[in-house]
Amino acid sequence: MEAIGIFYGSTYGMTEKSAKEIKKAFGRAKVDVYNLADAGIEDMKKYRNLIFGTSAWGIGEMQDDWERFIDRLPEMDFSERKLALFGLGDQKEYPESFVDGLGTLYCRLPDKSCVVGQTSTESYDFYFSLANKDGEFVGLVLDEHHQKDLTAQRIKKWVAQLKKEFI
Ligand SMILES: Cc1cc2nc3c(=O)[nH]c(=O)nc-3n(C[C@H](O)[C@H](O)[C@H](O)COP(=O)(O)O)c2cc1C
């Protein structure tokens, strides 16, 4: 498997923590983790395997650093890349916009054909999520507020899936 670049936007550090756990779950694979606040498009272009992570803010909003960065994505050629997404949210406080940041990030991708790492919506409890497309989540969904105990096994399962789907 080729090197992986993880790019996250995180306000209180929860998405950052998850990004580091995802890196750890890849074991000996080459994985570099970037805080989007300090990264540029040239950093992203170095990787054919990419992981983007965001938390959810307000209704349908990505974390601020993604709001600032998203318009630069069309500068990337995604046709020879694989991209996996993960999102953090709070299904009890925001059951009508659960992980909407992840859904918005997916919606605003210039090319969706490169996206891998979709997951089941089972084991979550919510009314609506922009990240739910055709009955599955567009990426890995983590809720560190109410399902923290499930995070490690969710990451482990997702990483095993990505090891098959990445280049
Ligand atoms: C003002 C505010 C709005 C939020 N809006 C949503 C939301 O619409 N949907 C959701 O699932 N979580 C929402 N959350 C929860 C955050 O996404 C969650 O706490 C996340 O773990 C924060 O991650 P971060 O520290 O990496 O930014 C909101 C939290 C706050 C404080």
Tab-separated table of N, CA and C and ligand atoms in Angstrom:
chain	number	residue	atom	x	y	z
A	1	MET	N	0.842	-1.197	0.000
A	1	MET	CA	0.000	0.000	0.000
A	1	MET	C	0.884	1.257	0.000
A	2	GLU	N	0.493	2.209	-0.803
A	2	GLU	CA	1.252	3.463	-0.858
A	2	GLU	C	1.002	4.322	0.402
A	3	ALA	N	1.794	5.374	0.550
A	3	ALA	CA	1.665	6.242	1.731
A	3	ALA	C	0.284	6.889	1.802
A	4	ILE	N	-0.118	7.213	3.026
A	4	ILE	CA	-1.446	7.788	3.281
A	4	ILE	C	-1.274	9.162	3.942
A	5	GLY	N	-2.016	10.140	3.471
A	5	GLY	CA	-2.038	11.455	4.115
A	5	GLY	C	-3.385	11.678	4.774
A	6	ILE	N	-3.378	11.895	6.093
A	6	ILE	CA	-4.619	12.198	6.814
A	6	ILE	C	-4.666	13.699	7.072
A	7	PHE	N	-5.755	14.346	6.669
A	7	PHE	CA	-5.932	15.791	6.860
A	7	PHE	C	-7.200	16.006	7.674
A	8	TYR	N	-7.063	16.644	8.838
A	8	TYR	CA	-8.241	16.828	9.693
A	8	TYR	C	-8.433	18.295	10.049
A	9	GLY	N	-9.694	18.650	10.277
A	9	GLY	CA	-10.036	19.946	10.858
A	9	GLY	C	-10.676	19.676	12.203
A	10	SER	N	-10.202	20.351	13.259
A	10	SER	CA	-10.652	20.017	14.603
A	10	SER	C	-10.664	21.258	15.481
A	11	THR	N	-11.767	21.536	16.146
A	11	THR	CA	-11.870	22.739	16.981
A	11	THR	C	-11.431	22.475	18.421
A	12	TYR	N	-11.943	21.387	19.025
A	12	TYR	CA	-11.584	21.080	20.413
A	12	TYR	C	-10.675	19.857	20.532
A	13	GLY	N	-10.157	19.389	19.411
A	13	GLY	CA	-9.169	18.310	19.473
A	13	GLY	C	-9.714	16.900	19.370
A	14	MET	N	-11.039	16.751	19.226
A	14	MET	CA	-11.593	15.388	19.182
A	14	MET	C	-11.297	14.713	17.843
A	15	THR	N	-11.438	15.452	16.762
A	15	THR	CA	-11.146	14.892	15.431
A	15	THR	C	-9.634	14.646	15.294
A	16	GLU	N	-8.859	15.515	15.908
A	16	GLU	CA	-7.404	15.328	15.916
A	16	GLU	C	-7.037	14.008	16.602
A	17	LYS	N	-7.653	13.765	17.730
A	17	LYS	CA	-7.379	12.531	18.486
A	17	LYS	C	-7.755	11.308	17.641
A	18	SER	N	-8.905	11.388	16.983
A	18	SER	CA	-9.340	10.262	16.150
A	18	SER	C	-8.384	10.062	14.970
A	19	ALA	N	-7.907	11.155	14.385
A	19	ALA	CA	-6.960	11.038	13.257
A	19	ALA	C	-5.714	10.278	13.701
A	20	LYS	N	-5.253	10.571	14.905
A	20	LYS	CA	-4.055	9.890	15.420
A	20	LYS	C	-4.334	8.418	15.722
A	21	GLU	N	-5.552	8.133	16.180
A	21	GLU	CA	-5.925	6.727	16.431
A	21	GLU	C	-6.013	5.950	15.109
A	22	ILE	N	-6.506	6.621	14.078
A	22	ILE	CA	-6.603	5.967	12.761
A	22	ILE	C	-5.197	5.655	12.256
A	23	LYS	N	-4.290	6.606	12.391
A	23	LYS	CA	-2.897	6.364	11.984
A	23	LYS	C	-2.337	5.129	12.711
A	24	LYS	N	-2.565	5.079	14.014
A	24	LYS	CA	-2.053	3.972	14.836
A	24	LYS	C	-2.604	2.623	14.348
A	25	ALA	N	-3.881	2.636	13.957
A	25	ALA	CA	-4.524	1.390	13.522
A	25	ALA	C	-3.941	0.866	12.212
A	26	PHE	N	-3.284	1.726	11.442
A	26	PHE	CA	-2.646	1.263	10.202
A	26	PHE	C	-1.331	0.535	10.469
A	27	GLY	N	-0.898	0.539	11.735
A	27	GLY	CA	0.305	-0.218	12.085
A	27	GLY	C	1.542	0.317	11.411
A	28	ARG	N	2.209	-0.560	10.642
A	28	ARG	CA	3.494	-0.163	10.071
A	28	ARG	C	3.399	0.569	8.729
A	29	ALA	N	2.196	0.766	8.232
A	29	ALA	CA	2.036	1.507	6.963
A	29	ALA	C	2.514	2.948	7.158
A	30	LYS	N	2.935	3.585	6.049
A	30	LYS	CA	3.396	4.980	6.143
A	30	LYS	C	2.180	5.900	6.149
A	31	VAL	N	1.951	6.551	7.275
A	31	VAL	CA	0.800	7.444	7.420
A	31	VAL	C	1.269	8.774	8.011
A	32	ASP	N	0.983	9.882	7.335
A	32	ASP	CA	1.320	11.214	7.837
A	32	ASP	C	0.026	11.946	8.187
A	33	VAL	N	0.036	12.606	9.345
A	33	VAL	CA	-1.175	13.281	9.823
A	33	VAL	C	-0.963	14.794	9.794
A	34	TYR	N	-1.902	15.516	9.177
A	34	TYR	CA	-1.806	16.972	9.052
A	34	TYR	C	-3.026	17.643	9.662
A	35	ASN	N	-2.775	18.676	10.461
A	35	ASN	CA	-3.847	19.578	10.858
A	35	ASN	C	-4.086	20.517	9.671
A	36	LEU	N	-5.296	20.530	9.162
A	36	LEU	CA	-5.592	21.327	7.974
A	36	LEU	C	-5.256	22.813	8.170
A	37	ALA	N	-5.305	23.256	9.423
A	37	ALA	CA	-5.004	24.662	9.719
A	37	ALA	C	-3.566	25.015	9.336
A	38	ASP	N	-2.684	24.003	9.316
A	38	ASP	CA	-1.264	24.251	9.012
A	38	ASP	C	-0.837	23.624	7.692
A	39	ALA	N	-1.767	23.085	6.912
A	39	ALA	CA	-1.399	22.338	5.698
A	39	ALA	C	-1.818	23.092	4.444
A	40	GLY	N	-1.186	22.751	3.337
A	40	GLY	CA	-1.541	23.372	2.064
A	40	GLY	C	-1.852	22.311	1.029
A	41	ILE	N	-2.318	22.750	-0.115
A	41	ILE	CA	-2.695	21.837	-1.196
A	41	ILE	C	-1.478	21.039	-1.688
A	42	GLU	N	-0.299	21.628	-1.583
A	42	GLU	CA	0.914	20.910	-2.015
A	42	GLU	C	1.176	19.704	-1.106
A	43	ASP	N	0.857	19.812	0.169
A	43	ASP	CA	1.001	18.668	1.085
A	43	ASP	C	0.072	17.535	0.636
A	44	MET	N	-1.134	17.888	0.265
A	44	MET	CA	-2.136	16.904	-0.150
A	44	MET	C	-1.734	16.185	-1.440
A	45	LYS	N	-1.137	16.950	-2.340
A	45	LYS	CA	-0.781	16.384	-3.647
A	45	LYS	C	0.272	15.282	-3.553
A	46	LYS	N	0.945	15.180	-2.415
A	46	LYS	CA	1.992	14.160	-2.259
A	46	LYS	C	1.421	12.739	-2.133
A	47	TYR	N	0.117	12.625	-1.862
A	47	TYR	CA	-0.454	11.310	-1.532
A	47	TYR	C	-1.481	10.847	-2.559
A	48	ARG	N	-1.405	9.538	-2.861
A	48	ARG	CA	-2.461	8.952	-3.704
A	48	ARG	C	-3.548	8.328	-2.823
A	49	ASN	N	-3.222	8.079	-1.552
A	49	ASN	CA	-4.239	7.634	-0.593
A	49	ASN	C	-4.459	8.756	0.408
A	50	LEU	N	-5.700	9.232	0.455
A	50	LEU	CA	-6.009	10.364	1.336
A	50	LEU	C	-7.148	10.036	2.287
A	51	ILE	N	-7.063	10.602	3.484
A	51	ILE	CA	-8.174	10.523	4.439
A	51	ILE	C	-8.456	11.949	4.921
A	52	PHE	N	-9.726	12.366	4.806
A	52	PHE	CA	-10.129	13.693	5.282
A	52	PHE	C	-11.065	13.515	6.480
A	53	GLY	N	-10.842	14.302	7.535
A	53	GLY	CA	-11.716	14.221	8.706
A	53	GLY	C	-12.227	15.585	9.127
A	54	THR	N	-13.501	15.627	9.541
A	54	THR	CA	-14.086	16.893	10.016
A	54	THR	C	-15.081	16.624	11.130
A	55	SER	N	-15.245	17.588	12.000
A	55	SER	CA	-16.353	17.542	12.951
A	55	SER	C	-17.533	18.307	12.338
A	56	ALA	N	-18.636	18.384	13.081
A	56	ALA	CA	-19.866	19.007	12.553
A	56	ALA	C	-20.197	20.231	13.382
A	57	TRP	N	-20.586	21.304	12.725
A	57	TRP	CA	-20.871	22.564	13.414
A	57	TRP	C	-22.112	23.208	12.830
A	58	GLY	N	-23.054	23.575	13.685
A	58	GLY	CA	-24.260	24.206	13.185
A	58	GLY	C	-24.976	23.246	12.249
A	59	ILE	N	-25.833	23.746	11.425
A	59	ILE	CA	-26.588	22.868	10.538
A	59	ILE	C	-25.840	22.768	9.208
A	60	GLY	N	-25.258	21.614	8.992
A	60	GLY	CA	-24.589	21.371	7.707
A	60	GLY	C	-23.210	21.981	7.569
A	61	GLU	N	-22.666	22.476	8.664
A	61	GLU	CA	-21.354	23.111	8.532
A	61	GLU	C	-20.215	22.165	8.852
A	62	MET	N	-19.177	22.263	8.031
A	62	MET	CA	-17.935	21.542	8.319
A	62	MET	C	-17.176	22.326	9.381
A	63	GLN	N	-16.150	21.715	9.929
A	63	GLN	CA	-15.263	22.434	10.840
A	63	GLN	C	-14.627	23.595	10.059
A	64	ASP	N	-14.370	24.700	10.747
A	64	ASP	CA	-13.938	25.955	10.105
A	64	ASP	C	-12.786	25.821	9.112
A	65	ASP	N	-11.788	25.011	9.446
A	65	ASP	CA	-10.629	24.910	8.549
A	65	ASP	C	-11.014	24.291	7.207
A	66	TRP	N	-11.996	23.385	7.239
A	66	TRP	CA	-12.496	22.837	5.964
A	66	TRP	C	-13.293	23.884	5.198
A	67	GLU	N	-14.061	24.697	5.929
A	67	GLU	CA	-14.822	25.767	5.250
A	67	GLU	C	-13.858	26.664	4.481
A	68	ARG	N	-12.682	26.910	5.078
A	68	ARG	CA	-11.693	27.775	4.419
A	68	ARG	C	-10.974	27.070	3.269
A	69	PHE	N	-10.779	25.736	3.405
A	69	PHE	CA	-9.911	25.014	2.466
A	69	PHE	C	-10.649	24.438	1.256
A	70	ILE	N	-11.924	24.206	1.412
A	70	ILE	CA	-12.667	23.374	0.451
A	70	ILE	C	-12.578	23.881	-0.992
A	71	ASP	N	-12.521	25.177	-1.176
A	71	ASP	CA	-12.499	25.719	-2.538
A	71	ASP	C	-11.176	25.478	-3.259
A	72	ARG	N	-10.176	24.981	-2.535
A	72	ARG	CA	-8.902	24.668	-3.179
A	72	ARG	C	-8.883	23.246	-3.738
A	73	LEU	N	-9.834	22.425	-3.323
A	73	LEU	CA	-9.813	21.016	-3.747
A	73	LEU	C	-9.853	20.802	-5.258
A	74	PRO	N	-10.534	21.645	-6.029
A	74	PRO	CA	-10.516	21.438	-7.483
A	74	PRO	C	-9.111	21.500	-8.093
A	75	GLU	N	-8.131	22.007	-7.340
A	75	GLU	CA	-6.736	22.011	-7.835
A	75	GLU	C	-6.125	20.612	-7.809
A	76	MET	N	-6.783	19.675	-7.142
A	76	MET	CA	-6.275	18.296	-7.037
A	76	MET	C	-6.870	17.452	-8.159
A	77	ASP	N	-6.050	16.544	-8.688
A	77	ASP	CA	-6.578	15.563	-9.634
A	77	ASP	C	-6.903	14.296	-8.841
A	78	PHE	N	-8.187	14.022	-8.661
A	78	PHE	CA	-8.583	12.870	-7.843
A	78	PHE	C	-8.693	11.580	-8.661
A	79	SER	N	-8.502	11.680	-9.971
A	79	SER	CA	-8.787	10.515	-10.812
A	79	SER	C	-7.832	9.340	-10.543
A	80	GLU	N	-6.638	9.617	-10.062
A	80	GLU	CA	-5.721	8.517	-9.744
A	80	GLU	C	-5.474	8.413	-8.247
A	81	ARG	N	-6.470	8.813	-7.494
A	81	ARG	CA	-6.338	8.776	-6.038
A	81	ARG	C	-7.518	8.049	-5.406
A	82	LYS	N	-7.320	7.582	-4.173
A	82	LYS	CA	-8.421	7.062	-3.356
A	82	LYS	C	-8.576	7.985	-2.162
A	83	LEU	N	-9.822	8.243	-1.799
A	83	LEU	CA	-10.112	9.168	-0.703
A	83	LEU	C	-11.126	8.541	0.243
A	84	ALA	N	-10.787	8.530	1.534
A	84	ALA	CA	-11.735	8.058	2.548
A	84	ALA	C	-12.029	9.218	3.500
A	85	LEU	N	-13.257	9.262	4.002
A	85	LEU	CA	-13.695	10.376	4.854
A	85	LEU	C	-14.099	9.866	6.228
A	86	PHE	N	-13.847	10.675	7.256
A	86	PHE	CA	-14.430	10.357	8.558
A	86	PHE	C	-14.969	11.633	9.204
A	87	GLY	N	-15.985	11.446	10.046
A	87	GLY	CA	-16.618	12.605	10.664
A	87	GLY	C	-16.966	12.345	12.113
A	88	LEU	N	-16.880	13.402	12.914
A	88	LEU	CA	-17.300	13.316	14.306
A	88	LEU	C	-18.557	14.146	14.517
A	89	GLY	N	-19.391	13.691	15.435
A	89	GLY	CA	-20.612	14.420	15.740
A	89	GLY	C	-21.175	13.954	17.067
A	90	ASP	N	-22.392	14.415	17.326
A	90	ASP	CA	-23.049	14.136	18.602
A	90	ASP	C	-24.504	13.783	18.287
A	91	GLN	N	-24.821	12.482	18.330
A	91	GLN	CA	-26.135	12.034	17.869
A	91	GLN	C	-27.262	12.354	18.848
A	92	LYS	N	-26.945	12.622	20.116
A	92	LYS	CA	-28.014	12.931	21.084
A	92	LYS	C	-28.381	14.410	21.044
A	93	GLU	N	-27.371	15.287	20.976
A	93	GLU	CA	-27.635	16.736	20.934
A	93	GLU	C	-28.117	17.193	19.553
A	94	TYR	N	-27.627	16.521	18.514
A	94	TYR	CA	-27.906	16.967	17.129
A	94	TYR	C	-28.429	15.818	16.269
A	95	PRO	N	-29.533	15.166	16.695
A	95	PRO	CA	-30.022	13.990	15.952
A	95	PRO	C	-30.594	14.343	14.572
A	96	GLU	N	-30.859	15.638	14.338
A	96	GLU	CA	-31.417	16.025	13.031
A	96	GLU	C	-30.361	16.566	12.079
A	97	SER	N	-29.120	16.633	12.557
A	97	SER	CA	-28.023	17.088	11.685
A	97	SER	C	-26.752	16.313	12.039
A	98	PHE	N	-26.968	15.031	12.345
A	98	PHE	CA	-25.847	14.226	12.862
A	98	PHE	C	-24.728	14.101	11.811
A	99	VAL	N	-23.517	14.410	12.253
A	99	VAL	CA	-22.314	14.429	11.386
A	99	VAL	C	-22.557	15.096	10.020
A	100	ASP	N	-23.308	16.181	10.036
A	100	ASP	CA	-23.571	16.888	8.778
A	100	ASP	C	-22.298	17.472	8.172
A	101	GLY	N	-21.307	17.756	8.996
A	101	GLY	CA	-20.035	18.265	8.457
A	101	GLY	C	-19.443	17.267	7.473
A	102	LEU	N	-19.515	15.988	7.829
A	102	LEU	CA	-19.025	14.923	6.949
A	102	LEU	C	-19.837	14.881	5.646
A	103	GLY	N	-21.162	15.007	5.783
A	103	GLY	CA	-22.022	14.995	4.594
A	103	GLY	C	-21.730	16.172	3.672
A	104	THR	N	-21.491	17.338	4.259
A	104	THR	CA	-21.191	18.526	3.459
A	104	THR	C	-19.833	18.387	2.773
A	105	LEU	N	-18.872	17.848	3.507
A	105	LEU	CA	-17.545	17.628	2.916
A	105	LEU	C	-17.676	16.724	1.679
A	106	TYR	N	-18.456	15.653	1.811
A	106	TYR	CA	-18.677	14.752	0.677
A	106	TYR	C	-19.362	15.488	-0.480
A	107	CYS	N	-20.428	16.236	-0.159
A	107	CYS	CA	-21.185	16.965	-1.204
A	107	CYS	C	-20.287	17.915	-1.990
A	108	ARG	N	-19.337	18.513	-1.293
A	108	ARG	CA	-18.537	19.552	-1.933
A	108	ARG	C	-17.257	19.039	-2.580
A	109	LEU	N	-17.071	17.723	-2.582
A	109	LEU	CA	-15.899	17.172	-3.275
A	109	LEU	C	-16.059	17.386	-4.774
A	110	PRO	N	-14.998	17.810	-5.460
A	110	PRO	CA	-15.123	18.019	-6.905
A	110	PRO	C	-15.271	16.706	-7.670
A	111	ASP	N	-14.826	15.588	-7.058
A	111	ASP	CA	-14.899	14.287	-7.726
A	111	ASP	C	-15.196	13.233	-6.657
A	112	LYS	N	-16.339	12.555	-6.800
A	112	LYS	CA	-16.728	11.597	-5.763
A	112	LYS	C	-16.387	10.158	-6.135
A	113	SER	N	-15.939	9.949	-7.375
A	113	SER	CA	-15.702	8.574	-7.824
A	113	SER	C	-14.514	7.930	-7.104
A	114	CYS	N	-13.686	8.741	-6.453
A	114	CYS	CA	-12.502	8.217	-5.757
A	114	CYS	C	-12.823	7.817	-4.318
A	115	VAL	N	-14.054	8.058	-3.869
A	115	VAL	CA	-14.354	7.856	-2.450
A	115	VAL	C	-14.550	6.373	-2.111
A	116	VAL	N	-13.838	5.937	-1.085
A	116	VAL	CA	-13.962	4.572	-0.564
A	116	VAL	C	-14.270	4.685	0.940
A	117	GLY	N	-14.477	3.549	1.589
A	117	GLY	CA	-14.623	3.561	3.045
A	117	GLY	C	-16.011	3.890	3.549
A	118	GLN	N	-17.044	3.593	2.740
A	118	GLN	CA	-18.423	3.801	3.207
A	118	GLN	C	-18.722	2.802	4.333
A	119	THR	N	-19.617	3.178	5.255
A	119	THR	CA	-19.902	2.300	6.400
A	119	THR	C	-21.409	2.203	6.673
A	120	SER	N	-21.778	1.216	7.469
A	120	SER	CA	-23.190	0.993	7.811
A	120	SER	C	-23.684	2.031	8.827
A	121	THR	N	-24.979	2.379	8.716
A	121	THR	CA	-25.579	3.319	9.683
A	121	THR	C	-26.121	2.577	10.914
A	122	GLU	N	-26.036	1.259	10.922
A	122	GLU	CA	-26.510	0.493	12.074
A	122	GLU	C	-25.653	0.820	13.289
A	123	SER	N	-26.234	0.754	14.433
A	123	SER	CA	-25.593	1.021	15.736
A	123	SER	C	-25.490	2.515	16.059
A	124	TYR	N	-26.112	3.366	15.245
A	124	TYR	CA	-26.225	4.794	15.575
A	124	TYR	C	-27.709	5.108	15.728
A	125	ASP	N	-28.040	6.178	16.469
A	125	ASP	CA	-29.428	6.547	16.698
A	125	ASP	C	-29.611	8.034	16.358
A	126	PHE	N	-30.217	8.309	15.198
A	126	PHE	CA	-30.379	9.699	14.747
A	126	PHE	C	-31.582	9.761	13.807
A	127	TYR	N	-32.070	10.986	13.565
A	127	TYR	CA	-33.207	11.142	12.639
A	127	TYR	C	-32.754	11.430	11.218
A	128	PHE	N	-31.759	12.310	11.114
A	128	PHE	CA	-31.330	12.727	9.781
A	128	PHE	C	-29.846	13.035	9.795
A	129	SER	N	-29.200	12.693	8.684
A	129	SER	CA	-27.793	13.044	8.523
A	129	SER	C	-27.484	13.246	7.047
A	130	LEU	N	-26.841	14.355	6.735
A	130	LEU	CA	-26.392	14.584	5.355
A	130	LEU	C	-25.330	13.560	4.945
A	131	ALA	N	-24.723	12.909	5.926
A	131	ALA	CA	-23.680	11.922	5.623
A	131	ALA	C	-24.271	10.560	5.243
A	132	ASN	N	-25.597	10.435	5.368
A	132	ASN	CA	-26.282	9.189	5.013
A	132	ASN	C	-26.718	9.271	3.544
A	133	LYS	N	-26.048	8.515	2.707
A	133	LYS	CA	-26.381	8.527	1.266
A	133	LYS	C	-26.816	7.116	0.883
A	134	ASP	N	-28.040	7.000	0.403
A	134	ASP	CA	-28.567	5.705	-0.028
A	134	ASP	C	-28.425	4.632	1.061
A	135	GLY	N	-28.649	5.015	2.305
A	135	GLY	CA	-28.685	4.037	3.393
A	135	GLY	C	-27.353	3.696	4.013
A	136	GLU	N	-26.276	4.329	3.566
A	136	GLU	CA	-25.005	4.122	4.263
A	136	GLU	C	-24.276	5.446	4.444
A	137	PHE	N	-23.391	5.456	5.429
A	137	PHE	CA	-22.600	6.668	5.641
A	137	PHE	C	-21.501	6.753	4.578
A	138	VAL	N	-21.183	7.986	4.180
A	138	VAL	CA	-20.153	8.196	3.155
A	138	VAL	C	-18.743	7.934	3.693
A	139	GLY	N	-18.626	7.701	4.985
A	139	GLY	CA	-17.315	7.401	5.579
A	139	GLY	C	-17.497	6.874	6.987
A	140	LEU	N	-16.424	6.918	7.755
A	140	LEU	CA	-16.485	6.451	9.147
A	140	LEU	C	-17.106	7.533	10.023
A	141	VAL	N	-18.045	7.138	10.883
A	141	VAL	CA	-18.715	8.085	11.778
A	141	VAL	C	-18.379	7.750	13.230
A	142	LEU	N	-17.902	8.753	13.958
A	142	LEU	CA	-17.538	8.562	15.357
A	142	LEU	C	-18.278	9.569	16.226
A	143	ASP	N	-18.750	9.086	17.377
A	143	ASP	CA	-19.414	9.952	18.348
A	143	ASP	C	-18.702	9.790	19.679
A	144	GLU	N	-17.780	10.679	19.942
A	144	GLU	CA	-16.974	10.599	21.158
A	144	GLU	C	-17.747	11.038	22.404
A	145	HIS	N	-18.934	11.601	22.220
A	145	HIS	CA	-19.742	12.031	23.362
A	145	HIS	C	-20.577	10.879	23.919
A	146	HIS	N	-21.146	10.069	23.021
A	146	HIS	CA	-22.106	9.069	23.478
A	146	HIS	C	-21.771	7.627	23.108
A	147	GLN	N	-20.800	7.437	22.226
A	147	GLN	CA	-20.426	6.055	21.874
A	147	GLN	C	-18.900	5.891	21.850
A	148	LYS	N	-18.277	6.522	22.804
A	148	LYS	CA	-16.810	6.484	22.899
A	148	LYS	C	-16.288	5.044	22.970
A	149	ASP	N	-17.054	4.207	23.666
A	149	ASP	CA	-16.625	2.809	23.848
A	149	ASP	C	-16.608	2.032	22.530
A	150	LEU	N	-17.289	2.547	21.500
A	150	LEU	CA	-17.315	1.832	20.212
A	150	LEU	C	-16.239	2.323	19.241
A	151	THR	N	-15.561	3.415	19.602
A	151	THR	CA	-14.629	4.058	18.658
A	151	THR	C	-13.490	3.133	18.222
A	152	ALA	N	-12.856	2.488	19.173
A	152	ALA	CA	-11.684	1.666	18.828
A	152	ALA	C	-12.047	0.565	17.840
A	153	GLN	N	-13.155	-0.118	18.089
A	153	GLN	CA	-13.522	-1.218	17.181
A	153	GLN	C	-14.004	-0.690	15.818
A	154	ARG	N	-14.655	0.476	15.826
A	154	ARG	CA	-15.072	1.069	14.542
A	154	ARG	C	-13.850	1.435	13.696
A	155	ILE	N	-12.863	2.022	14.344
A	155	ILE	CA	-11.646	2.404	13.613
A	155	ILE	C	-10.935	1.158	13.083
A	156	LYS	N	-10.838	0.156	13.915
A	156	LYS	CA	-10.138	-1.081	13.521
A	156	LYS	C	-10.792	-1.709	12.282
A	157	LYS	N	-12.104	-1.787	12.305
A	157	LYS	CA	-12.850	-2.386	11.194
A	157	LYS	C	-12.685	-1.549	9.917
A	158	TRP	N	-12.753	-0.233	10.073
A	158	TRP	CA	-12.665	0.677	8.919
A	158	TRP	C	-11.273	0.614	8.293
A	159	VAL	N	-10.269	0.590	9.127
A	159	VAL	CA	-8.896	0.539	8.612
A	159	VAL	C	-8.662	-0.777	7.852
A	160	ALA	N	-9.215	-1.870	8.353
A	160	ALA	CA	-9.091	-3.158	7.647
A	160	ALA	C	-9.743	-3.042	6.262
A	161	GLN	N	-10.876	-2.361	6.194
A	161	GLN	CA	-11.575	-2.123	4.917
A	161	GLN	C	-10.704	-1.260	3.992
A	162	LEU	N	-10.110	-0.205	4.528
A	162	LEU	CA	-9.293	0.697	3.702
A	162	LEU	C	-8.039	0.010	3.175
A	163	LYS	N	-7.506	-0.902	3.962
A	163	LYS	CA	-6.307	-1.618	3.508
A	163	LYS	C	-6.594	-2.376	2.216
A	164	LYS	N	-7.854	-2.771	2.015
A	164	LYS	CA	-8.247	-3.457	0.769
A	164	LYS	C	-8.581	-2.448	-0.331
A	165	GLU	N	-9.101	-1.276	0.063
A	165	GLU	CA	-9.609	-0.323	-0.943
A	165	GLU	C	-8.576	0.700	-1.414
A	166	PHE	N	-7.551	0.935	-0.598
A	166	PHE	CA	-6.528	1.918	-0.981
A	166	PHE	C	-5.587	1.350	-2.038
A	167	ILE	N	-4.816	2.265	-2.648
A	167	ILE	CA	-3.888	1.889	-3.717
A	167	ILE	C	-2.629	1.290	-3.106
B	1	LIG	C1	-22.082	24.813	18.599
B	1	LIG	C2	-21.959	23.357	18.241
B	1	LIG	C3	-22.641	22.874	17.142
B	1	LIG	C4	-22.560	21.504	16.801
B	1	LIG	N1	-23.303	21.028	15.740
B	1	LIG	C5	-23.315	19.687	15.494
B	1	LIG	C6	-24.158	19.158	14.482
B	1	LIG	O1	-24.911	19.852	13.803
B	1	LIG	N2	-24.134	17.801	14.277
B	1	LIG	C7	-23.348	16.959	15.029
B	1	LIG	O2	-23.374	15.753	14.810
B	1	LIG	N3	-22.522	17.464	15.990
B	1	LIG	C8	-22.489	18.787	16.235
B	1	LIG	N4	-21.674	19.288	17.231
B	1	LIG	C9	-20.779	18.341	17.968
B	1	LIG	C10	-19.318	18.374	17.486
B	1	LIG	O3	-19.220	18.053	16.101
B	1	LIG	C11	-18.542	17.346	18.319
B	1	LIG	O4	-18.421	17.839	19.633
B	1	LIG	C12	-17.167	17.008	17.790
B	1	LIG	O5	-16.702	15.880	18.490
B	1	LIG	C13	-16.152	18.149	17.940
B	1	LIG	O6	-14.923	17.735	17.352
B	1	LIG	P1	-13.635	18.703	17.255
B	1	LIG	O7	-13.171	19.008	18.653
B	1	LIG	O8	-12.608	17.877	16.543
B	1	LIG	O9	-13.987	19.918	16.475
B	1	LIG	C14	-21.735	20.640	17.569
B	1	LIG	C15	-21.034	21.145	18.682
B	1	LIG	C16	-21.150	22.486	19.025
B	1	LIG	C17	-20.396	22.985	20.247
